[in-house]
XYZ file of C-alpha atoms in Angstrom:
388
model
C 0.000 0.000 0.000
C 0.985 3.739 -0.738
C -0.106 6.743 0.255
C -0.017 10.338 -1.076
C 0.272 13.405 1.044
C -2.547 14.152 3.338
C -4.551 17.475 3.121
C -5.762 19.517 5.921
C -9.546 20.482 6.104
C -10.916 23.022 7.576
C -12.054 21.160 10.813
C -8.838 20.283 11.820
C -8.769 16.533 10.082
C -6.948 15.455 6.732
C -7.829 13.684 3.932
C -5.634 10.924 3.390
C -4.824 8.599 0.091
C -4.349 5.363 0.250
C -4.200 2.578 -2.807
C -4.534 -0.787 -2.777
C -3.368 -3.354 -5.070
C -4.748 -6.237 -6.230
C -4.609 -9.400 -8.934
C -6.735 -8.991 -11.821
C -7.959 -12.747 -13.483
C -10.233 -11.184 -16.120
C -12.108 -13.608 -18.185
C -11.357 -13.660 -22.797
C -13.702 -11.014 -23.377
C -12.619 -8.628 -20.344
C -9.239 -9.459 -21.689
C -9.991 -8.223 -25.106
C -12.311 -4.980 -23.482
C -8.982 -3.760 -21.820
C -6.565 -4.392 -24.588
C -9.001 -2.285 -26.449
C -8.829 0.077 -24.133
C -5.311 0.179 -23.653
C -4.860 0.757 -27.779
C -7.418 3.744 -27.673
C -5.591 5.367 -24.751
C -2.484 5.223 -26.838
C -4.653 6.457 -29.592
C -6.186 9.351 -27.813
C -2.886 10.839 -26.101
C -0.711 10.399 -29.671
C -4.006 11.957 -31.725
C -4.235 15.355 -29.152
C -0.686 15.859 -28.638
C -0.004 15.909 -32.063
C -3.225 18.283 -32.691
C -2.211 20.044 -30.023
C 1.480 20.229 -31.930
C -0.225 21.595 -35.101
C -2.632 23.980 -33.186
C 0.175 25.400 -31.282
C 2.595 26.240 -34.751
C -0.609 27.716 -36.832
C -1.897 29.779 -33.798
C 1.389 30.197 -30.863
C -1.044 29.250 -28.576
C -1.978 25.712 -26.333
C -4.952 24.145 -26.961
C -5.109 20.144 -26.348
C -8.867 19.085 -28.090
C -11.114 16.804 -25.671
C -11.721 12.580 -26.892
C -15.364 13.611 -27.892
C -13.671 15.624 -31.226
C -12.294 12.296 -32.458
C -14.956 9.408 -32.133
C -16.698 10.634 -35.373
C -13.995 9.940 -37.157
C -12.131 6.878 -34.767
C -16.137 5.591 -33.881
C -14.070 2.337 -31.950
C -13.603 4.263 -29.106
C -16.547 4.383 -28.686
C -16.409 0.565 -27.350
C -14.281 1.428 -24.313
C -15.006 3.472 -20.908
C -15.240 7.215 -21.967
C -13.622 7.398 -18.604
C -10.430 6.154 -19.521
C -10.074 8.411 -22.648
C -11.057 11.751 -20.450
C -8.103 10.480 -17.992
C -5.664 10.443 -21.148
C -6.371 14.189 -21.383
C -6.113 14.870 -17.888
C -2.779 13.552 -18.074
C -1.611 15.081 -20.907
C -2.840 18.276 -19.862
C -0.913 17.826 -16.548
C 2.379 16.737 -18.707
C 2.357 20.371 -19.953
C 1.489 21.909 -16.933
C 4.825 20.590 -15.380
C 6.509 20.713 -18.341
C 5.612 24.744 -18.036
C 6.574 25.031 -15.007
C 9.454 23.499 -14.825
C 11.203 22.640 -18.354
C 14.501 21.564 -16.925
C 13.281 18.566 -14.597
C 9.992 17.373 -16.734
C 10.305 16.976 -20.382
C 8.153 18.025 -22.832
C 5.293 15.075 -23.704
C 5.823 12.392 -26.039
C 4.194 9.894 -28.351
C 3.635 6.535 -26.817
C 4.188 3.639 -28.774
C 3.244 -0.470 -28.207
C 6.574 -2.055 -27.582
C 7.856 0.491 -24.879
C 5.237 2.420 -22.685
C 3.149 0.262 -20.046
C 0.108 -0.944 -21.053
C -2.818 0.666 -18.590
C -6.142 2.999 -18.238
C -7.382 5.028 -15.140
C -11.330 5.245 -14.397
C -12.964 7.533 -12.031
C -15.370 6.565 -9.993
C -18.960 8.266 -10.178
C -21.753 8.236 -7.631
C -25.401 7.900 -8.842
C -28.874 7.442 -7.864
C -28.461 3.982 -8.659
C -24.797 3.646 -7.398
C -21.705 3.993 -8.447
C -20.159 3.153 -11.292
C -17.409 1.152 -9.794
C -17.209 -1.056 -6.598
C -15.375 -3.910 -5.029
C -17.712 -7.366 -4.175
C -16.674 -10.242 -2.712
C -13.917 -11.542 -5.300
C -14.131 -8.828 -7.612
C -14.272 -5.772 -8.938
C -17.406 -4.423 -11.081
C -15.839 -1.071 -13.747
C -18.285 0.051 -16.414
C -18.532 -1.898 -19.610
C -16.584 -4.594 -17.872
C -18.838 -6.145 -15.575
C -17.072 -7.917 -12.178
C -13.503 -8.505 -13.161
C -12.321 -11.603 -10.523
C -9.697 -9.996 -8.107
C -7.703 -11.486 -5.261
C -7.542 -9.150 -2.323
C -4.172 -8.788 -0.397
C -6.264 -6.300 2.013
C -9.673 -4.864 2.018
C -10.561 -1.133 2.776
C -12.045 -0.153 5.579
C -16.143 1.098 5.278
C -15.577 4.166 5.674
C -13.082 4.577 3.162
C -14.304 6.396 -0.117
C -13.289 4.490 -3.466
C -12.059 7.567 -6.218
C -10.190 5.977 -9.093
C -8.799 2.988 -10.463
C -5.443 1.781 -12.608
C -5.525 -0.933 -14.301
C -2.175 -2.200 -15.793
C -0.735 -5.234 -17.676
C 2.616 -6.487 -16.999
C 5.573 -7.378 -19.891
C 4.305 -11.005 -18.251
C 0.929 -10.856 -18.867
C -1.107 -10.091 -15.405
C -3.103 -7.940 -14.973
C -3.384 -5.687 -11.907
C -5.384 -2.842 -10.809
C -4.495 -0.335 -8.082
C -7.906 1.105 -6.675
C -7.446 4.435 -4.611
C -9.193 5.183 -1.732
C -9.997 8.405 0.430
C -10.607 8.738 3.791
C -10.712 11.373 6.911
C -9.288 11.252 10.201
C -7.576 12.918 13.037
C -3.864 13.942 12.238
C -1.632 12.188 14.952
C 0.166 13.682 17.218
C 3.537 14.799 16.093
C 6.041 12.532 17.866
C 9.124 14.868 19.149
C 11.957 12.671 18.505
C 14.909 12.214 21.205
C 19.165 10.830 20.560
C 17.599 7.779 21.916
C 14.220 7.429 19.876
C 16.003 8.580 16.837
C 18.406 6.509 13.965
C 20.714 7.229 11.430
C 21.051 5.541 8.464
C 24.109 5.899 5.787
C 23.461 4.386 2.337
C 25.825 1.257 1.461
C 26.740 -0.233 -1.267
C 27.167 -3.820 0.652
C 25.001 -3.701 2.975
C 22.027 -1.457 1.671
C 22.203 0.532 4.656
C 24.181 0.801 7.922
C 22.691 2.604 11.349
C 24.592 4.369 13.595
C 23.876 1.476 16.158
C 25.842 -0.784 13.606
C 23.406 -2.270 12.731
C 23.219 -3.605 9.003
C 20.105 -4.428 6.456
C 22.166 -7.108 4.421
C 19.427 -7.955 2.313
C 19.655 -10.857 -0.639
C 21.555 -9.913 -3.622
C 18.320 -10.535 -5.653
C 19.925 -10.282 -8.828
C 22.974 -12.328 -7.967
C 21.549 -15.732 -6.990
C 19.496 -15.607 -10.426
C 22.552 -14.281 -12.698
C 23.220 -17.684 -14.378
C 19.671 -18.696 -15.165
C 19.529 -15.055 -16.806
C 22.408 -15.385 -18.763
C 21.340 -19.276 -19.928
C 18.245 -17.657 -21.085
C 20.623 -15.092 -22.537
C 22.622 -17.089 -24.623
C 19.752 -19.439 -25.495
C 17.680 -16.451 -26.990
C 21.123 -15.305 -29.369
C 20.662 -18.405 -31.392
C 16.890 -18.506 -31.851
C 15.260 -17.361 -34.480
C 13.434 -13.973 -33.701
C 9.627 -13.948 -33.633
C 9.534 -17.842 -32.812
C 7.088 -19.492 -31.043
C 10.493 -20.762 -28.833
C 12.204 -17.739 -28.750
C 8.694 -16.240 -27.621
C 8.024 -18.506 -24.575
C 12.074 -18.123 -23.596
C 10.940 -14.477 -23.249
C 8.372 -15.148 -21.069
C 10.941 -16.875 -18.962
C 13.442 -13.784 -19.212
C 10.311 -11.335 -18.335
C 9.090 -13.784 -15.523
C 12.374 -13.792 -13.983
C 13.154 -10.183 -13.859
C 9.502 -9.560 -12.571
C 10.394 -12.279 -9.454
C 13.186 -10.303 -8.645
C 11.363 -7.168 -8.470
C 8.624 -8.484 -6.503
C 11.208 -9.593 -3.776
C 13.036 -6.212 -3.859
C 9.898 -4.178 -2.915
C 8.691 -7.252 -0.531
C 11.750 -6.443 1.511
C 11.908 -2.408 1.169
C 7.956 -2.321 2.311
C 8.820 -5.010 5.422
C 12.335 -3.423 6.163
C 10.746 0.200 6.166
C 7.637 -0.672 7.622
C 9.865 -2.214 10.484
C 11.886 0.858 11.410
C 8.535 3.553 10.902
C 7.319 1.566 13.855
C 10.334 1.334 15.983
C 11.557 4.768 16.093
C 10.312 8.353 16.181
C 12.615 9.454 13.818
C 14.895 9.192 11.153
C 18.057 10.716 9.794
C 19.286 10.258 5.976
C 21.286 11.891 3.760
C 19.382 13.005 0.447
C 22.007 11.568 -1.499
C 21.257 11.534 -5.401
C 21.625 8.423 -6.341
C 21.501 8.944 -10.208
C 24.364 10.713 -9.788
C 25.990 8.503 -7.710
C 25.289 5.429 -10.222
C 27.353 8.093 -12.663
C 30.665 7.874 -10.349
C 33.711 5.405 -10.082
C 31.442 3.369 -7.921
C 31.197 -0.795 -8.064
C 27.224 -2.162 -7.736
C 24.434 -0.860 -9.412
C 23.508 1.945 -7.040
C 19.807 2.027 -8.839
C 19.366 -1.757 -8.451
C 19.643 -1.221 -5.011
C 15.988 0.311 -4.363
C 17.288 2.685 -1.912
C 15.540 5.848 -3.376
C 12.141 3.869 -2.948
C 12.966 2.369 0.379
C 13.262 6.797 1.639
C 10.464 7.403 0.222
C 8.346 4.324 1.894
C 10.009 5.371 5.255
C 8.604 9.341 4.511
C 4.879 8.075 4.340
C 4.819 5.392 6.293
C 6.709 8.141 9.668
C 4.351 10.649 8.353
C 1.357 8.692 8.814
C 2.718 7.870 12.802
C 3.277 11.642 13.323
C 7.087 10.983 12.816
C 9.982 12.434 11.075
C 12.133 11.528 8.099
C 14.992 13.937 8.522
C 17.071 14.509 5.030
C 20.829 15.870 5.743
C 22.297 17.909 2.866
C 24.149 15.876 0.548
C 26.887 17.313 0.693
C 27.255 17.689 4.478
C 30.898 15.648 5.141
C 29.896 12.879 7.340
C 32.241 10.268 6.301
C 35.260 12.640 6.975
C 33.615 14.106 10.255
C 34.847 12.116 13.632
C 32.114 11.499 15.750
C 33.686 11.859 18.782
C 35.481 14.947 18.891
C 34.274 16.356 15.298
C 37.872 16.902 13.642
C 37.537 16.965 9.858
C 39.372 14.865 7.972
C 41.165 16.417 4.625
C 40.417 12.611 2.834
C 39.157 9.176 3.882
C 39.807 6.732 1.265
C 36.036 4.621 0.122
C 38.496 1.640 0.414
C 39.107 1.362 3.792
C 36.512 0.376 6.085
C 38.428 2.032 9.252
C 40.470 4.852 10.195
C 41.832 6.628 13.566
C 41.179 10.024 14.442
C 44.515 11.625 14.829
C 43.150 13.942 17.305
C 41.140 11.980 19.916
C 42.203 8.647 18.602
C 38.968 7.225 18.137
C 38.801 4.216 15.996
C 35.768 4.050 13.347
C 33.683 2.354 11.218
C 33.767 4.464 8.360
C 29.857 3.986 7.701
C 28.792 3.700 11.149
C 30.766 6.809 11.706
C 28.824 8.378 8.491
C 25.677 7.619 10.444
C 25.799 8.728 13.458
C 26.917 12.210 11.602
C 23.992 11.540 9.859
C 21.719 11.288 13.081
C 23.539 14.243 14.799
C 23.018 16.357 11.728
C 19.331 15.763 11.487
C 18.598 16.229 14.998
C 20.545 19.911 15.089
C 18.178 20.556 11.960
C 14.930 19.305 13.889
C 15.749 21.626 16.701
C 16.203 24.715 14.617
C 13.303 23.702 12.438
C 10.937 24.088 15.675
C 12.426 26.868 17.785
């Protein structure tokens, strides 16, 4: 489950997101329904940006048409949920609205295309006299033209909770899933004033994923290790097939299969390792290192494969929703070099050594442990200006 940030109402409570996820097992024609939809969404967004394209070098102004102006003359989208089409311009009209706003960190929209951009719709939900237009039963899910699609439920929503939108997706494997979002109001919690001893540190590592300043370590699998050879068999099997094959087909079904196994055990253990530390401390301190740069650098690993940047922002909601802190420490801030203990700075401490002495106070550390608890005295000196 993930969450978006709360809003504050006017009495005093927020309005918080949450999405669940489940397993779609659709029957043929459902099957068929969404891969229709899935071509007219690709349809939709490539026909309006590229009116929007022409409109924009004839007039110098924006203007992105509505689906309605093109099912005269494309009458099969007509067949699908008008929902899912209105989304497509709600999205491309946000595209540009970032894209505005901010040209150097969102790029300007492009044309999707079959073999590279995921395969999904969103649906809004609509209240009626009769009821709304989409709802959850016992082992399904019931979304206009549709029908009940059969779903298996990880979790169910509470009563209360309000059911806005859904997303549903199909995997480079061949699922289907569908994340359904929910609203809901209640009571902020109280904000939880963190203390040394209620708060960690945590310094990204390469080895270990991440070390605390208690020395403690995550050492999670190396998911893509174990599996390395089987990928590379499939690897070397798929170079001498013939392209297009019904062999070389189902050996990419194994290659896809595989690399989606992996990735389901990567976020298993980021959503159990975070949800683990959001409940055992009032706070925590990281460094907002960027690791897209970092995966640029001399460095050994895949930084990205890691999951790190996912795993911070899993700890941010899941503190947030506790009244807790996620405290981010300038990336730059030198807490590798920094001694702990008497706070000399080093001129240079070499990645490769996983110790050095303090030639003032002559303090032997752990270079990441030492990171982290610069890390967690960092973030607490922020905290403490933050509120006073």
């Amino acid at each position: 489950m993930a969450g978006r940030k709360p809003k504050v109402q006017a009495d005093g409570t927020t309005v918080q997101y949450t999405t669940i996820k489940v397993r779609l097992y659709p029957t043929p024609e459902q099957e068929e329904l969404f891969e229709k939809t899935f071509g007219c969404c690709r349809y939709i967004w490539n026909q309006m940006l590229a009116d929007q394209q022409r409109f924009y070098l004839e007039t110098d102004a924006h203007f992105i048409p509505t689906p309605a102006k093109y099912k005269k003359e494309a009458p099969f989208l007509k067949e699908v949920d008008s929902q899912a089409l209105i989304q497509e311009h709600n999205k491309l009209s946000q595209a540009f609205r970032v894209f505005f706003k901010k040209p150097e960190s969102f790029g300007y929209p492009k044309f999707k295309r079959k073999k590279t951009d995921r395969d999904s719709f969103t649906a809004c939900n609509h209240e009626f006299t009769s009821g709304p237009t989409i709802y959850i039963t016992k082992d399904g899910i019931r979304m206009t033209k549709a029908g009940i699609v059969k779903a298996k439920f990880s979790r169910r929503p509470q009563a209360w909770w309000k059911l806005k939108r859904i997303t549903v997706d199909r995997t480079r494997t061949g699922k289907y899933f569908c994340s359904i979002l929910y609203e809901n109001q209640r009571k902020p919690p109280e904000p939880v004033t963190p203390t040394v001893e209620t708060t960690i540190g945590l310094k990204y590592s390469m080895s270990h994923f991440y070390v605390a300043d208690n020395g403690t370590m995550a050492d999670p699998p190396h998911w893509l290790k174990s599996p390395q050879e089987k990928l590379a068999n499939i690897q070397r099997r798929l170079s001498r097939m013939e392209p297009g094959s019904k062999n070389y087909q189902q050996m990419v079904q194994k290659y896809r299969l595989l690399h989606e196994h992996i990735a389901n055990q990567r976020r298993d253990f980021l959503h159990k390792e975070s949800s683990r530390i959001a409940n055992d401390w009032d706070a925590v301190c990281v460094r907002a290192d960027d690791l897209a740069e970092m995966a640029r650098g001399p460095v050994r690993g895949n930084v990205l494969e890691s999951g790190y940047g996912m795993f911070r922002e899993l700890l941010r909601y899941k503190l947030e929703r506790q009244g807790k802190q996620l405290i981010s420490v300038e990336r730059y801030t030198p807490t590798t070099r920094t001694c702990s203990a008497c706070g000399l700075l080093q001129d240079e401490v070499s990645h490769k050594e996983k110790t050095w002495v303090c030639p003032k106070c002559g303090t032997i550390h752990n270079r990441e442990v030492n990171a982290a608890k610069n890390i967690k005295a960092q973030g607490l000196v922020q905290y403490s200006k933050a509120i006073s």
